[in-house]
Short mmCIF file of N, CA and C in Angstrom, two decimals:
data_model
loop_
_atom_site.label_atom_id
_atom_site.label_comp_id
_atom_site.label_asym_id
_atom_site.label_seq_id
_atom_site.Cartn_x
_atom_site.Cartn_y
_atom_site.Cartn_z
N MET A 1 0.84 -1.16 0.00
CA MET A 1 0.00 0.00 0.00
C MET A 1 0.90 1.23 0.00
N ASN A 2 0.43 2.30 -0.61
CA ASN A 2 1.19 3.54 -0.66
C ASN A 2 0.69 4.51 0.40
N VAL A 3 1.63 5.22 1.02
CA VAL A 3 1.32 6.23 2.02
C VAL A 3 1.96 7.53 1.55
N GLY A 4 1.20 8.60 1.57
CA GLY A 4 1.74 9.89 1.16
C GLY A 4 1.20 11.02 2.02
N PHE A 5 2.09 11.87 2.50
CA PHE A 5 1.71 13.05 3.28
C PHE A 5 2.93 13.95 3.41
N THR A 6 2.71 15.19 3.79
CA THR A 6 3.80 16.10 4.09
C THR A 6 3.91 16.16 5.60
N GLY A 7 5.10 15.86 6.12
CA GLY A 7 5.25 15.79 7.57
C GLY A 7 6.56 16.32 8.08
N ILE A 8 6.60 16.50 9.37
CA ILE A 8 7.79 16.93 10.08
C ILE A 8 8.20 15.79 11.01
N VAL A 9 9.46 15.41 10.99
CA VAL A 9 9.95 14.33 11.84
C VAL A 9 9.96 14.82 13.29
N ARG A 10 9.20 14.14 14.14
CA ARG A 10 9.13 14.53 15.56
C ARG A 10 10.05 13.70 16.44
N GLU A 11 10.21 12.42 16.07
CA GLU A 11 11.01 11.52 16.92
C GLU A 11 11.59 10.41 16.06
N VAL A 12 12.83 10.04 16.38
CA VAL A 12 13.49 8.91 15.73
C VAL A 12 13.91 7.95 16.84
N LYS A 13 13.34 6.75 16.83
CA LYS A 13 13.67 5.75 17.85
C LYS A 13 14.33 4.57 17.14
N ASP A 14 15.63 4.38 17.39
CA ASP A 14 16.38 3.31 16.75
C ASP A 14 16.24 2.01 17.55
N TRP A 15 16.03 0.92 16.84
CA TRP A 15 15.94 -0.40 17.45
C TRP A 15 17.19 -1.17 17.03
N GLU A 16 18.25 -1.07 17.84
CA GLU A 16 19.54 -1.69 17.54
C GLU A 16 19.79 -2.95 18.36
N ASN A 17 18.98 -3.17 19.41
CA ASN A 17 19.14 -4.32 20.29
C ASN A 17 17.83 -5.09 20.38
N ASP A 18 17.92 -6.40 20.66
CA ASP A 18 16.71 -7.18 20.85
C ASP A 18 16.19 -6.98 22.27
N GLN A 19 15.14 -7.71 22.65
CA GLN A 19 14.52 -7.55 23.96
C GLN A 19 15.47 -7.86 25.11
N LYS A 20 16.49 -8.68 24.86
CA LYS A 20 17.45 -9.04 25.91
C LYS A 20 18.67 -8.12 25.93
N GLY A 21 18.68 -7.12 25.04
CA GLY A 21 19.79 -6.18 24.99
C GLY A 21 20.94 -6.60 24.10
N VAL A 22 20.76 -7.70 23.39
CA VAL A 22 21.80 -8.20 22.49
C VAL A 22 21.73 -7.42 21.18
N PRO A 23 22.86 -6.90 20.68
CA PRO A 23 22.83 -6.16 19.42
C PRO A 23 22.30 -7.00 18.26
N LEU A 24 21.46 -6.38 17.45
CA LEU A 24 20.87 -7.05 16.28
C LEU A 24 21.86 -7.03 15.12
N PRO A 25 21.77 -8.00 14.21
CA PRO A 25 22.58 -7.94 13.00
C PRO A 25 22.20 -6.68 12.20
N LYS A 26 23.14 -6.15 11.47
CA LYS A 26 22.94 -4.89 10.75
C LYS A 26 21.69 -4.90 9.87
N GLU A 27 21.39 -6.03 9.23
CA GLU A 27 20.24 -6.09 8.33
C GLU A 27 18.90 -6.10 9.07
N LYS A 28 18.91 -6.28 10.39
CA LYS A 28 17.66 -6.30 11.17
C LYS A 28 17.44 -5.02 11.97
N VAL A 29 18.38 -4.08 11.93
CA VAL A 29 18.24 -2.81 12.65
C VAL A 29 17.19 -1.96 11.95
N THR A 30 16.26 -1.41 12.73
CA THR A 30 15.20 -0.57 12.19
C THR A 30 15.07 0.70 13.02
N SER A 31 14.32 1.66 12.49
CA SER A 31 14.03 2.90 13.20
C SER A 31 12.54 3.19 13.12
N GLN A 32 11.96 3.51 14.24
CA GLN A 32 10.56 3.94 14.27
C GLN A 32 10.57 5.46 14.18
N ILE A 33 9.96 5.99 13.12
CA ILE A 33 9.95 7.43 12.88
C ILE A 33 8.54 7.94 13.14
N LEU A 34 8.43 8.95 13.99
CA LEU A 34 7.15 9.58 14.29
C LEU A 34 7.11 10.92 13.55
N PHE A 35 6.12 11.07 12.67
CA PHE A 35 5.93 12.28 11.90
C PHE A 35 4.71 13.02 12.41
N MET A 36 4.71 14.36 12.27
CA MET A 36 3.51 15.14 12.45
C MET A 36 3.01 15.48 11.05
N ASP A 37 1.80 15.03 10.72
CA ASP A 37 1.19 15.33 9.43
C ASP A 37 0.79 16.80 9.43
N LYS A 38 1.34 17.58 8.50
CA LYS A 38 1.08 19.02 8.47
C LYS A 38 -0.37 19.35 8.18
N ASP A 39 -1.04 18.55 7.36
CA ASP A 39 -2.43 18.85 7.01
C ASP A 39 -3.39 18.64 8.17
N SER A 40 -3.25 17.53 8.89
CA SER A 40 -4.20 17.21 9.96
C SER A 40 -3.68 17.53 11.35
N GLY A 41 -2.35 17.66 11.50
CA GLY A 41 -1.76 17.87 12.82
C GLY A 41 -1.62 16.58 13.60
N GLY A 42 -2.05 15.46 13.00
CA GLY A 42 -1.96 14.17 13.68
C GLY A 42 -0.60 13.53 13.52
N ASP A 43 -0.37 12.46 14.27
CA ASP A 43 0.90 11.74 14.22
C ASP A 43 0.79 10.51 13.33
N VAL A 44 1.87 10.24 12.61
CA VAL A 44 1.98 9.06 11.78
C VAL A 44 3.29 8.38 12.14
N SER A 45 3.23 7.09 12.45
CA SER A 45 4.42 6.33 12.83
C SER A 45 4.72 5.31 11.74
N LEU A 46 5.95 5.36 11.21
CA LEU A 46 6.41 4.42 10.20
C LEU A 46 7.71 3.80 10.65
N THR A 47 7.93 2.55 10.30
CA THR A 47 9.18 1.86 10.62
C THR A 47 10.03 1.79 9.35
N TYR A 48 11.26 2.31 9.46
CA TYR A 48 12.19 2.35 8.33
C TYR A 48 13.35 1.41 8.58
N PRO A 49 13.93 0.87 7.51
CA PRO A 49 15.18 0.12 7.67
C PRO A 49 16.31 1.07 8.04
N ALA A 50 17.42 0.52 8.53
CA ALA A 50 18.58 1.33 8.89
C ALA A 50 19.08 2.11 7.68
N GLY A 51 19.70 3.25 7.94
CA GLY A 51 20.25 4.05 6.86
C GLY A 51 19.25 4.98 6.20
N HIS A 52 18.18 5.31 6.91
CA HIS A 52 17.12 6.15 6.34
C HIS A 52 17.54 7.60 6.17
N GLY A 53 18.44 8.11 7.01
CA GLY A 53 18.94 9.48 6.90
C GLY A 53 17.99 10.56 7.39
N LEU A 54 16.90 10.20 8.05
CA LEU A 54 15.96 11.19 8.57
C LEU A 54 16.42 11.70 9.93
N ARG A 55 16.09 12.96 10.23
CA ARG A 55 16.48 13.55 11.51
C ARG A 55 15.33 14.40 12.06
N VAL A 56 15.31 14.58 13.36
CA VAL A 56 14.27 15.34 14.04
C VAL A 56 14.25 16.78 13.50
N GLY A 57 13.05 17.27 13.23
CA GLY A 57 12.87 18.63 12.74
C GLY A 57 12.83 18.73 11.23
N GLN A 58 13.20 17.68 10.54
CA GLN A 58 13.22 17.69 9.08
C GLN A 58 11.79 17.65 8.54
N GLU A 59 11.51 18.51 7.57
CA GLU A 59 10.20 18.51 6.91
C GLU A 59 10.36 17.90 5.53
N LEU A 60 9.48 16.97 5.19
CA LEU A 60 9.58 16.33 3.90
C LEU A 60 8.24 15.79 3.44
N LYS A 61 8.16 15.54 2.14
CA LYS A 61 6.99 14.89 1.56
C LYS A 61 7.26 13.39 1.60
N VAL A 62 6.49 12.68 2.38
CA VAL A 62 6.63 11.23 2.49
C VAL A 62 5.78 10.59 1.41
N ASP A 63 6.42 9.79 0.60
CA ASP A 63 5.74 9.03 -0.44
C ASP A 63 6.39 7.66 -0.42
N ALA A 64 5.78 6.72 0.30
CA ALA A 64 6.43 5.43 0.54
C ALA A 64 5.48 4.27 0.29
N PHE A 65 6.07 3.18 -0.13
CA PHE A 65 5.34 1.92 -0.25
C PHE A 65 5.56 1.18 1.06
N VAL A 66 4.48 0.83 1.76
CA VAL A 66 4.58 0.21 3.08
C VAL A 66 3.90 -1.15 3.09
N LYS A 67 4.33 -1.96 4.04
CA LYS A 67 3.75 -3.28 4.24
C LYS A 67 3.33 -3.37 5.71
N PRO A 68 2.06 -3.66 5.99
CA PRO A 68 1.64 -3.83 7.37
C PRO A 68 2.25 -5.11 7.96
N VAL A 69 2.90 -4.99 9.11
CA VAL A 69 3.50 -6.13 9.80
C VAL A 69 3.26 -5.99 11.30
N TYR A 70 3.33 -7.10 12.01
CA TYR A 70 3.24 -7.07 13.47
C TYR A 70 4.64 -7.08 14.05
N ARG A 71 4.92 -6.10 14.89
CA ARG A 71 6.19 -6.00 15.60
C ARG A 71 5.87 -5.68 17.05
N ASN A 72 6.45 -6.42 17.96
CA ASN A 72 6.22 -6.19 19.39
C ASN A 72 4.73 -6.17 19.72
N PHE A 73 3.99 -7.10 19.12
CA PHE A 73 2.56 -7.25 19.36
C PHE A 73 1.73 -6.05 18.93
N LYS A 74 2.28 -5.21 18.02
CA LYS A 74 1.56 -4.06 17.51
C LYS A 74 1.63 -4.07 15.99
N LEU A 75 0.56 -3.60 15.38
CA LEU A 75 0.57 -3.46 13.93
C LEU A 75 1.36 -2.20 13.58
N THR A 76 2.31 -2.33 12.67
CA THR A 76 3.10 -1.19 12.24
C THR A 76 3.20 -1.20 10.72
N LEU A 77 3.49 -0.06 10.15
CA LEU A 77 3.70 0.05 8.71
C LEU A 77 5.20 0.10 8.46
N TYR A 78 5.71 -0.93 7.79
CA TYR A 78 7.14 -1.04 7.53
C TYR A 78 7.42 -0.55 6.12
N VAL A 79 8.26 0.46 5.99
CA VAL A 79 8.56 1.09 4.69
C VAL A 79 9.43 0.13 3.87
N GLN A 80 8.96 -0.16 2.65
CA GLN A 80 9.65 -1.08 1.76
C GLN A 80 10.59 -0.37 0.79
N VAL A 81 10.35 0.91 0.55
CA VAL A 81 11.15 1.68 -0.38
C VAL A 81 11.81 2.82 0.39
N PRO A 82 13.12 3.04 0.22
CA PRO A 82 13.79 4.12 0.96
C PRO A 82 13.16 5.49 0.67
N PRO A 83 13.27 6.43 1.63
CA PRO A 83 12.68 7.75 1.44
C PRO A 83 13.41 8.53 0.34
N LYS A 84 12.66 9.41 -0.31
CA LYS A 84 13.25 10.31 -1.29
C LYS A 84 13.77 11.53 -0.56
N LYS A 85 14.97 11.95 -0.89
CA LYS A 85 15.56 13.10 -0.19
C LYS A 85 15.51 14.33 -1.05
#
């Protein structure tokens, strides 16, 4: 499914360790990015693979192909295509 909105990055939470604190392999490291949607003022949370290059305060047009997946017993949208810079 495609997701598109103009947003501001509010929070970047990196997931580099598993539940026991053991470092994850590089290909399994992810980041949960919390955006503020400029049109509605609401929050949108997307999970990106490592190397996304997003930072807090950055404003951008998000246009991503996402896949709904369950992580930590929660439904999340995992970005399949890297962000456009």
